[in-house]
Coordinates of C-alpha atoms and ligand atoms in Angstrom, one line a residue:
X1 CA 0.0 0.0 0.0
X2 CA 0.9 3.4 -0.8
X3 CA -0.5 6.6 0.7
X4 CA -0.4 9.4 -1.0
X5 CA -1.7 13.2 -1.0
X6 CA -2.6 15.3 -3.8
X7 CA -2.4 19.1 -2.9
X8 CA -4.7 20.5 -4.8
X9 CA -7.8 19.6 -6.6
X10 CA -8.1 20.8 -10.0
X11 CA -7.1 19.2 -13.6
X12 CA -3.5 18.4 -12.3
X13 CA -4.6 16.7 -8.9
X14 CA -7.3 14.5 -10.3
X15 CA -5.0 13.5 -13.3
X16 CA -2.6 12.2 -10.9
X17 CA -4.8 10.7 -8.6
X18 CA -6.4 8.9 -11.7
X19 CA -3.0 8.2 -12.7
X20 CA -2.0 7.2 -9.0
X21 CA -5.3 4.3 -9.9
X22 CA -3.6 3.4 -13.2
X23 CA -0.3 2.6 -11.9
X24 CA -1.1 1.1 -8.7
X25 CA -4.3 -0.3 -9.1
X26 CA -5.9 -0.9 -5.0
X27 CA -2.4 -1.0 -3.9
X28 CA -2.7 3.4 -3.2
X29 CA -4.8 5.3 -1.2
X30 CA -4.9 9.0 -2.7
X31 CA -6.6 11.9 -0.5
X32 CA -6.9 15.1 -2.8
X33 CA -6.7 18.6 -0.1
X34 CA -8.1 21.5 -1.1
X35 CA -8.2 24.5 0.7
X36 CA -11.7 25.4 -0.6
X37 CA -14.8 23.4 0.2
X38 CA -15.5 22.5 -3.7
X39 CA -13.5 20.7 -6.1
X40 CA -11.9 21.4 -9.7
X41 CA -9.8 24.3 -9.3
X42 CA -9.4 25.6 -12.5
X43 CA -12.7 24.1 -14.0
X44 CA -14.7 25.9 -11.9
X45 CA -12.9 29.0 -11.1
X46 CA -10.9 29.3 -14.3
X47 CA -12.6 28.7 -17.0
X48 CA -15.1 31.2 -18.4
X49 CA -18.3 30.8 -17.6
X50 CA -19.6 30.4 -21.2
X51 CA -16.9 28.0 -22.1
X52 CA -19.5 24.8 -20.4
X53 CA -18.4 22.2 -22.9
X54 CA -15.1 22.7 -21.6
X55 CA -16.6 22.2 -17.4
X56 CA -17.8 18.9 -18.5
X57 CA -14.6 17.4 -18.1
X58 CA -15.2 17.6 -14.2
X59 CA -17.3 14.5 -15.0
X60 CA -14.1 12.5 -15.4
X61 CA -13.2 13.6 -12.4
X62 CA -16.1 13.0 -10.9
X63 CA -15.8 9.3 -11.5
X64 CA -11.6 9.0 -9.6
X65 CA -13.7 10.7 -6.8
X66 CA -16.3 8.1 -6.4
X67 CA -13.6 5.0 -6.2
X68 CA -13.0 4.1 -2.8
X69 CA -9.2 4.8 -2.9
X70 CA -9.4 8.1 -4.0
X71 CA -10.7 10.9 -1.0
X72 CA -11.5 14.4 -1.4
X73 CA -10.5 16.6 2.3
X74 CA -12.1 20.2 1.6
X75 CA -11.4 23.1 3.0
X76 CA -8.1 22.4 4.3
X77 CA -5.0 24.7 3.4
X78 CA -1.8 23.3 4.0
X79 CA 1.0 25.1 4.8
X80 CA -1.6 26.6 7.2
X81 CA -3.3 24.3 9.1
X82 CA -1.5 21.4 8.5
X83 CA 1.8 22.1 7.8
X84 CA 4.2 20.4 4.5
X85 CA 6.5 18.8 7.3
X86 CA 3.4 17.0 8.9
X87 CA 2.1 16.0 5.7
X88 CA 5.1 14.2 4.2
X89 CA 5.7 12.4 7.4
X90 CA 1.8 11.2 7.3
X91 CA 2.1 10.1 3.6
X92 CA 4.7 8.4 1.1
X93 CA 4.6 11.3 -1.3
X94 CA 3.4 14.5 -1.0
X95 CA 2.2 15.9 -4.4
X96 CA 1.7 19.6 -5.0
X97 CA -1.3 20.9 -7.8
X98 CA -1.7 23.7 -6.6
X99 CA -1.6 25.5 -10.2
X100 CA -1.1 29.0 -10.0
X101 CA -3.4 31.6 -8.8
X102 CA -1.7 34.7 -8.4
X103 CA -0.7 37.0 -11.3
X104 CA 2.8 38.2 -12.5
X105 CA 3.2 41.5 -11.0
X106 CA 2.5 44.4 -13.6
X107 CA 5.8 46.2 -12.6
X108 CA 4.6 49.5 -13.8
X109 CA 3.9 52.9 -12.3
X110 CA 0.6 53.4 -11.4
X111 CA -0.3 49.4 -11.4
X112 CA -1.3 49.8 -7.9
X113 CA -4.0 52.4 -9.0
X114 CA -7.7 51.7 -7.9
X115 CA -9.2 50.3 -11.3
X116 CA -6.5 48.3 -12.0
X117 CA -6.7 44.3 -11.4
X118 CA -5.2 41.2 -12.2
X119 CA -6.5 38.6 -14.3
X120 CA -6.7 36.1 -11.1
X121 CA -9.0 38.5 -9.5
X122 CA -11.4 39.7 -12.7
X123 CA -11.9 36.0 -13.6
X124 CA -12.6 34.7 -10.0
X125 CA -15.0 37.6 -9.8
X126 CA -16.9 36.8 -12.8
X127 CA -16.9 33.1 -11.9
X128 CA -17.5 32.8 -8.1
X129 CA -14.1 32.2 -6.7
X130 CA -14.4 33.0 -3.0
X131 CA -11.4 35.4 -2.6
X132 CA -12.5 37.8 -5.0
X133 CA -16.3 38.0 -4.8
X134 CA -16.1 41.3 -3.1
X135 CA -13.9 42.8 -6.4
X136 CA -17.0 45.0 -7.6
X137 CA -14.5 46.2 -10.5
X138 CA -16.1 49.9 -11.8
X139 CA -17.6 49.5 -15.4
X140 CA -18.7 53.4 -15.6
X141 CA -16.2 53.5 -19.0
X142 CA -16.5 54.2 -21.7
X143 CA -12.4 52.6 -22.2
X144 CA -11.1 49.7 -21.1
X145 CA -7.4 48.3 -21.4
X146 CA -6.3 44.6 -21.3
X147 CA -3.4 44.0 -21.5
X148 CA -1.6 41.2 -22.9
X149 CA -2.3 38.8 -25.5
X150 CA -3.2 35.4 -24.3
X151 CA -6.7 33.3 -23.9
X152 CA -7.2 35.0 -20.6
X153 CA -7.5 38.2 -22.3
X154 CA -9.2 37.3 -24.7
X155 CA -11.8 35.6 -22.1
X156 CA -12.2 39.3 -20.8
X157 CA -12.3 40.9 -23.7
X158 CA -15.6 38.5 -24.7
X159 CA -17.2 39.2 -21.1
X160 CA -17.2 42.7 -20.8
X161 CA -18.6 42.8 -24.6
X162 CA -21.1 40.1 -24.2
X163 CA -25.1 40.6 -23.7
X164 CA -26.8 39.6 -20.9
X165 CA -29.1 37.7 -23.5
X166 CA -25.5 35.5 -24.5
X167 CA -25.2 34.2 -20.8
X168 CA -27.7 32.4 -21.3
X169 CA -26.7 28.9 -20.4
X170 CA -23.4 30.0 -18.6
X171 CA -23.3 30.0 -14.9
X172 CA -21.8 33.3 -14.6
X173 CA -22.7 34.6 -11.4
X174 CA -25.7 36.7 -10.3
X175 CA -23.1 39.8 -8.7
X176 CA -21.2 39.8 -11.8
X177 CA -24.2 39.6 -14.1
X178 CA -25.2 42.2 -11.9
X179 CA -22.0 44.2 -11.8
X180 CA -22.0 43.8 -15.9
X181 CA -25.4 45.0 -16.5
X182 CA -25.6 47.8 -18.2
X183 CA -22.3 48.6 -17.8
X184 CA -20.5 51.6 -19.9
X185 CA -17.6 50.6 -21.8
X186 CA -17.9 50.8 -25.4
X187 CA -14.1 50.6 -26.4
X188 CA -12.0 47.6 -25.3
X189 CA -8.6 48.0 -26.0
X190 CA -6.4 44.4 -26.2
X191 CA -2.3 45.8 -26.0
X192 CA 0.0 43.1 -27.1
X193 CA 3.8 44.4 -26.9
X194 CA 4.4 42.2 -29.8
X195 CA 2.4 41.1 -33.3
X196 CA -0.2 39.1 -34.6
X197 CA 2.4 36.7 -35.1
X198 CA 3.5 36.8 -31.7
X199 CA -0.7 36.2 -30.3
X200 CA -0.7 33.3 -27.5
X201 CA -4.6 32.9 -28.7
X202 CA -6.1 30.0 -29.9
X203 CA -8.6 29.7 -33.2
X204 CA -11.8 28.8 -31.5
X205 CA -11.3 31.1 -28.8
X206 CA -10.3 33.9 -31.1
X207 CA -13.2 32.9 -33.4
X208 CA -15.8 33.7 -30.9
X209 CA -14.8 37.4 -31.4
X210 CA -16.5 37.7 -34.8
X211 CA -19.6 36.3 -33.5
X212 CA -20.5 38.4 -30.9
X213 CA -24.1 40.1 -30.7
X214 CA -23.2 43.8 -29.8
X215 CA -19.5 44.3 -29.9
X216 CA -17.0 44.0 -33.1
X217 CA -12.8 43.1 -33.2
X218 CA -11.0 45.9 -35.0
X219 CA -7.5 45.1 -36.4
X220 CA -5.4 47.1 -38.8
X221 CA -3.9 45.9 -41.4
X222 CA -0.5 47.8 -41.6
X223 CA 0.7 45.5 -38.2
X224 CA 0.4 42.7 -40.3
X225 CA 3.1 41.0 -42.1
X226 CA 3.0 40.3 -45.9
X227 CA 0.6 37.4 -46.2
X228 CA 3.0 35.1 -47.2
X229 CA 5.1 35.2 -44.0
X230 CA 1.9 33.1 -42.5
X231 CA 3.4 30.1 -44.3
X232 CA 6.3 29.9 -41.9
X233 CA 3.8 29.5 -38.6
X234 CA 2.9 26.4 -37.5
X235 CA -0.4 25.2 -38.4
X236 CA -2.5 26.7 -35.2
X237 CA -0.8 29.8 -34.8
X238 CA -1.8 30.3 -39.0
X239 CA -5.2 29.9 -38.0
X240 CA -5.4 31.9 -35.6
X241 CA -3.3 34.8 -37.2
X242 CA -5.7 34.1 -40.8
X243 CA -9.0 34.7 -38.1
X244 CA -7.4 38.2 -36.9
X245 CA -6.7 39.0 -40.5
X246 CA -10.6 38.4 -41.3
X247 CA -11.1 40.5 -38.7
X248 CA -9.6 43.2 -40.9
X249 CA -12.5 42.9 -43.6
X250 CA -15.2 43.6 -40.5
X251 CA -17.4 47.1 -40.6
X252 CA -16.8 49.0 -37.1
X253 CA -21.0 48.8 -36.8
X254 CA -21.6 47.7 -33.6
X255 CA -21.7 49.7 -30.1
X256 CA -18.9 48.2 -28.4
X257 CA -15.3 47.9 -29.8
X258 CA -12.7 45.8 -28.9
X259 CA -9.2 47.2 -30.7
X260 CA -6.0 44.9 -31.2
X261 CA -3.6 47.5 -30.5
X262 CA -0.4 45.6 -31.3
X263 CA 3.4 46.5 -30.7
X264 CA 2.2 48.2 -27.6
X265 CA 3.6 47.8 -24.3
X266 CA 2.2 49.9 -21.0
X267 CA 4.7 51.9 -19.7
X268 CA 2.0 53.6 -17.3
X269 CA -0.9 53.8 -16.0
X270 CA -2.3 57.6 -14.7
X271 CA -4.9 59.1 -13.2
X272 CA -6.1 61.7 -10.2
X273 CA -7.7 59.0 -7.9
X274 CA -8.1 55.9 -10.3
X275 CA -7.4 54.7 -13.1
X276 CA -8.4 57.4 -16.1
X277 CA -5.5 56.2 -18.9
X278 CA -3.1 53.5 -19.7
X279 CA 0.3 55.2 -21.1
X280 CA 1.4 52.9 -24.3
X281 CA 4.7 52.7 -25.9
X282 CA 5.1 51.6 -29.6
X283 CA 7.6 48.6 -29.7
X284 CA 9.1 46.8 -32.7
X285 CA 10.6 43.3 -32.9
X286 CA 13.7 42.6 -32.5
X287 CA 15.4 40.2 -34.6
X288 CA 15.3 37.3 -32.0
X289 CA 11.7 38.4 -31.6
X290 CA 11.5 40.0 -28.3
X291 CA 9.3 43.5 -28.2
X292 CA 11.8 46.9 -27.5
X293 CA 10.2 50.0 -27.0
X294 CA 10.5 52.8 -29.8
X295 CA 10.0 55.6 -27.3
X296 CA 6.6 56.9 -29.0
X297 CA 4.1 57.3 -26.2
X298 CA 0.2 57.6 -26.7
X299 CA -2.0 57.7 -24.1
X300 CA -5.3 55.1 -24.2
X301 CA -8.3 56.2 -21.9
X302 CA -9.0 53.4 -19.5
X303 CA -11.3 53.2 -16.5
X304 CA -10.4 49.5 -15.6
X305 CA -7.7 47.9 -16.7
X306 CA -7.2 44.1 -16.5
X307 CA -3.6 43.0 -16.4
X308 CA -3.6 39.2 -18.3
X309 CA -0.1 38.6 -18.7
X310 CA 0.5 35.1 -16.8
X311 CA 0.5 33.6 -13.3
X312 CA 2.5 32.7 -10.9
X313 CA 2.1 29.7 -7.9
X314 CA 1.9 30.5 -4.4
X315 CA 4.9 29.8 -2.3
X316 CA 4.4 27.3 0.7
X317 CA 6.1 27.5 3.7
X318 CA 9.0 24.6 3.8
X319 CA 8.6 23.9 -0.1
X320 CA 11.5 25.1 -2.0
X321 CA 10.3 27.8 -4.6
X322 CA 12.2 29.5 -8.2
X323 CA 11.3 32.9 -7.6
X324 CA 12.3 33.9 -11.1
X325 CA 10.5 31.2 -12.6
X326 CA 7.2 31.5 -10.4
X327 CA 6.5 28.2 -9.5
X328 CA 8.0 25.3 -6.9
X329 CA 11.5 24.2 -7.6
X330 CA 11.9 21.2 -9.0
X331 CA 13.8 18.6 -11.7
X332 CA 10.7 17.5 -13.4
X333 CA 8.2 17.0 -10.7
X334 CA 10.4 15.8 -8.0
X335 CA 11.3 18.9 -5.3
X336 CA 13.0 16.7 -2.8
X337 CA 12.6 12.7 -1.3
X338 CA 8.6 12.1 -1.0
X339 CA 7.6 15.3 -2.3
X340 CA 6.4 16.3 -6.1
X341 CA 4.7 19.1 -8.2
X342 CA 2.7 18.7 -10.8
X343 CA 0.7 20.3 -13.3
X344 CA 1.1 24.4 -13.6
X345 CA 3.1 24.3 -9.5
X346 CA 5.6 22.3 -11.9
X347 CA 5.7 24.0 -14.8
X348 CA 4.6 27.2 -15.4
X349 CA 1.1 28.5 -17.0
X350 CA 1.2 27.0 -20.3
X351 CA -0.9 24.3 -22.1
X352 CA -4.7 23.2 -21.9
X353 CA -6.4 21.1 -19.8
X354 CA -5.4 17.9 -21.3
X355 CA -1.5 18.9 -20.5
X356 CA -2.6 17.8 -17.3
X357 CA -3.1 14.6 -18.1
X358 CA 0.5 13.4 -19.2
X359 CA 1.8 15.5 -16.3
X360 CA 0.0 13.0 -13.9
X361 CA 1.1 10.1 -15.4
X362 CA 4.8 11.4 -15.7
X363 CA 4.3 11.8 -11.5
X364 CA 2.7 8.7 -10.7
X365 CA 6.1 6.7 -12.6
X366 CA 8.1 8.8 -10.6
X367 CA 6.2 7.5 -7.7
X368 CA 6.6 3.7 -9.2
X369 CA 10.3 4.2 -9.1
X370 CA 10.9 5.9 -5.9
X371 CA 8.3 4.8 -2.9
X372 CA 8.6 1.2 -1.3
X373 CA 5.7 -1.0 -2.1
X374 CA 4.9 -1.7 2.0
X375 CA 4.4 1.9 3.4
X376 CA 5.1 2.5 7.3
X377 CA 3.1 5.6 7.1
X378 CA -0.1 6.1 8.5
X379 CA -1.9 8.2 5.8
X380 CA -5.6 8.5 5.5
X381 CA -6.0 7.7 9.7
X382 CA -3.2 10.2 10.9
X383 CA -4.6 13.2 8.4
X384 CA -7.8 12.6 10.3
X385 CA -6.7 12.7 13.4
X386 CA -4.5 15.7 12.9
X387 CA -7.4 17.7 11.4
X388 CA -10.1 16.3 13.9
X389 CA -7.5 17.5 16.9
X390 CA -7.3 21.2 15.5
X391 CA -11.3 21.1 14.9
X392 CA -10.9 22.0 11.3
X393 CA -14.0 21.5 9.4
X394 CA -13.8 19.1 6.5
X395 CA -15.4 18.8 3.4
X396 CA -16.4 15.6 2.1
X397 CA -17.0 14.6 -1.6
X398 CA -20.0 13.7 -0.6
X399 CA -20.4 17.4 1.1
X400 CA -19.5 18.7 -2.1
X401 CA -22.9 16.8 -3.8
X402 CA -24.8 18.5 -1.5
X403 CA -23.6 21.7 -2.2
X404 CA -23.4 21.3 -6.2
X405 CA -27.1 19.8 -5.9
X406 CA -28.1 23.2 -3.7
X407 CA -26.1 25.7 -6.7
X408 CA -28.4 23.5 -9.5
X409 CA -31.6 23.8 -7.4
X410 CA -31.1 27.7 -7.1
X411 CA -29.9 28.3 -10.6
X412 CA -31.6 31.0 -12.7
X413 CA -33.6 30.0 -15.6
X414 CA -31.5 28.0 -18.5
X415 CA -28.1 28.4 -16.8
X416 CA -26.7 25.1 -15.0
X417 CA -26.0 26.7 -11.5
X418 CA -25.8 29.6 -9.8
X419 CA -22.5 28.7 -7.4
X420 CA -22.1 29.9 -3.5
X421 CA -19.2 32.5 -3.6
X422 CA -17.9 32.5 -0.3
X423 CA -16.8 29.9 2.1
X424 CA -19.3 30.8 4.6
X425 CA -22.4 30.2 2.5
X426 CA -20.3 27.2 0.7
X427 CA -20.5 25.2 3.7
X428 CA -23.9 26.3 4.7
X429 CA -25.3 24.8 1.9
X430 CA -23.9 21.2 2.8
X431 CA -26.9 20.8 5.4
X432 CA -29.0 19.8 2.6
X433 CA -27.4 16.3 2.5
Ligands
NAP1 P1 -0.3 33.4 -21.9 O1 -0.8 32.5 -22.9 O2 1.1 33.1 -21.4 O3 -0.3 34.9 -22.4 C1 0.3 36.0 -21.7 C2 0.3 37.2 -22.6 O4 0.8 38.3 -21.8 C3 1.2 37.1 -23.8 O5 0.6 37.7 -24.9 C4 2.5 37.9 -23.3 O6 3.2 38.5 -24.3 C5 1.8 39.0 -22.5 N1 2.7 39.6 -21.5 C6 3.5 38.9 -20.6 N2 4.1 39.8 -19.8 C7 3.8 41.1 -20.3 C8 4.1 42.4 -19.9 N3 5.0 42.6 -18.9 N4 3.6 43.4 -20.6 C9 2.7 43.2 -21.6 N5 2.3 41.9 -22.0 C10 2.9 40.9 -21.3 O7 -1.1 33.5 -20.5 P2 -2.7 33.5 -20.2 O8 -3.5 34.2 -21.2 O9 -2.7 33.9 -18.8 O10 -3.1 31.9 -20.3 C11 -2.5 30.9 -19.4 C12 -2.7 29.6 -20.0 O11 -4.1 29.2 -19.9 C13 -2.4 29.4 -21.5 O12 -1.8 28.2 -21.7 C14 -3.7 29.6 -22.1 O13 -3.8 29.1 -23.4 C15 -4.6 28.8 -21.2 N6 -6.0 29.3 -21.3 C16 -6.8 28.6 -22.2 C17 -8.1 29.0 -22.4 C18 -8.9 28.2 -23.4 O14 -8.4 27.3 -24.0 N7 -10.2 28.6 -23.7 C19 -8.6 30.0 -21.8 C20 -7.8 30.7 -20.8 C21 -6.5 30.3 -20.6 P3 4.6 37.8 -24.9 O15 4.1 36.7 -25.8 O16 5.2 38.9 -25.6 O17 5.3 37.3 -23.7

């Protein structure tokens, strides 16, 4: 037997527990922590909120929850009440998934500015993440800057354009529905510091752009390369880069605008009290491709601006952590004897859901080749006693039923839930079971 705990329980941490079942069969016993009462991580509080197709992979994970080695132990945050040291003696291996949930630091004056917010904090606003459901970002617009150009900001980009009619069957939540109705912005600026050849955006996701009910993508042609250059991408990237250049053809006849302003890098953001403008600098590309500045400065009137330029895991105490690189140290997945990362806590913010998978299976032969097959530690039993000896209050899986059955049962017309957003009323809702 081998007793293992997953930190963590979004795409990386049930990939690896399901991987854990792969490899070892009934010979593991895998508890998943999570320091929030509900599972999925990412799934949940990532993904956009009209993106459901993508959610359903939760079901997957569903099904690794519902074996009998595999445990779920919410609202539990190690490194806090439990600490790493008391985990890796309870348990053979240790595995962080804890992904990466803060954002890179937008090291530029005025980033600190009241209108200003990460990407970490606008998306767990919009989709219910319990840290950041008292954001209450100001709409009153009519400008809005975000910056970078990656799927996240092009998520952002599609919500604050969006209707309240094309939510239907999203389960965004009621205060950011709320928060979004009506709102003022009528000019969405995207600033990439590099080209549409340079765009970290996939085809599908870009696609949705041009189909949007009252808001339009504006491109200009002259940051294009001649169309022949295209030949060189590789075949996604073309895609993408032949969507943007359809966008060119588009008429600017709809209320809301969202602007590619490429070779643009933020050098500032000003304003009396808040955030009133975003100071840009035209860049070029260097010859190894990296943006430099061209010292022209314009200024681009913004009354929120969303910074989506990457994440960045959360240290632990006792866990050894690459600053520069943002996430745990480690020599693929391994940090130190009995103690792993996985998923983005391994390797950065990069890749779809799906990366996940192979990462799990990479950590579970790593497991294979370095625990002994008889375990003399306690696992499951010494977690519980631990947690029932500091009276912390655990979720179940089957806690987490009750509450996903309560968000179904109180979800507004046509949408598929309407989710608790803060611990408090998280748990509450597990009384139905
Ligand atoms: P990302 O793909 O790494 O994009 C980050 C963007 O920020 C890049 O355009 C980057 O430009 C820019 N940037 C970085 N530092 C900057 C700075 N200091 N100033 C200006 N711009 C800066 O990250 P992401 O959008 O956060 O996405 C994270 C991961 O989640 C990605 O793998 C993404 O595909 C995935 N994701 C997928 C979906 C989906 O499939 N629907 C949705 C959301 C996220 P450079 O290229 O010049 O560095």
């Amino acid at each position: 037997m081998r007793h293992v705990a997953i930190v963590g329980s979004g795409p990386a941490g049930y990939y690896t527990a399901e991987a854990c079942q792969k490899t070892f069969g009934e010979d593991v016993r895998v508890d998943i922590i999570d320091r929030l009462p509900v599972p999925f991580g990412l799934i949940r509080s990532g993904v956009a909120p009209d993106h459901q197709s993508i959610k359903n992979v939760s079901r997957r994970y569903e099904a690794v929850a519902l074996t009998d080695n595999v445990r779920f132990v919410g609202n539990v945050t190690i490194g806090e009440q439990v600490s790493i040291d008391e985990l890796r003696a309870l348990y053979d291996a240790v595995v962080l998934a804890t992904g990466a949930p803060a954002d890179r630091p937008l090291d530029i004056p005025g980033a600190d500015l009241p209108g200003v917010v990460g990407s970490a904090a606008f998306v767990g606003w919009y989709n219910g993440h319990p840290d950041h459901e008292a954001l209450a970002p100001v709409l009153d617009g009519p400008g809005a800057v975000v910056i970078g150009n990656g799927n996240v900001a092009l998520d952002v980009a599609r919500i604050l354009a969006k209707t309240e009619a094309e939510f239907a069957g999203s389960d965004i939540v009621a205060h950011a529905l709320e928060g979004l109705r009506g709102h003022a912005i009528n000019r969405v600026t995207l600033l990439g510091r590099r080209g549409p050849h340079q765009i970290a955006m996939t085809p599908k996701e870009l696609g949705e752009l041009g189909h949007l009910a009252r808001a339009v993508p504006l491109v200009d042609a002259a940051d294009f390369p001649p169309i022949e250059a295209d030949a060189e991408l590789e075949p996604g990237q073309r895609k993408s880069v032949s969507l943007l250049r359809d966008f060119i053809k588009q008429p600017a006849d709809k209320p809301i605008e969202i602007v590619f302003d490429f070779f643009a890098r933020p050098v500032a953001i000003e304003g009396a009290e808040r955030a009133e403008r975003v100071i840009v600098e035209r860049t070029r590309l260097t010859p190894d491709g990296r943006a430099e500045g061209t010292g022209d400065t314009y200024a681009v009137p913004a009354g929120l601006v969303v910074s989506c330029i990457g994440y960045r895991t959360s240290p632990i105490p006792g866990v050894p952590f690459d600053t520069r690189a943002g996430r745990f140290a480690n020599d693929d997945g391994r940090i130190a004897p009995g103690l792993y990362a996985v998923g983005w806590a391994r390797r950065g913010p990069t890749g779809t859901i799906g990366t996940n998978r192979p990462d799990g299976f990479l950590i579970a032969e790593h497991l294979a080749e370095d625990l002994p097959a008889a375990s003399a530690k306690q696992g499951r039993p010494g977690l519980d006693a631990l947690l029932a000896a500091r009276d912390v209050d655990v979720v179940t899986f089957r806690d987490w039923q009750a509450i996903d059955k309560a968000e179904i049962g109180r979800a507004r017309a046509g949408a598929p839930r309407e989710k608790f957003t803060s611990v408090e009323t998280l748990l509450g809702a597990r009384e139905g079971s």
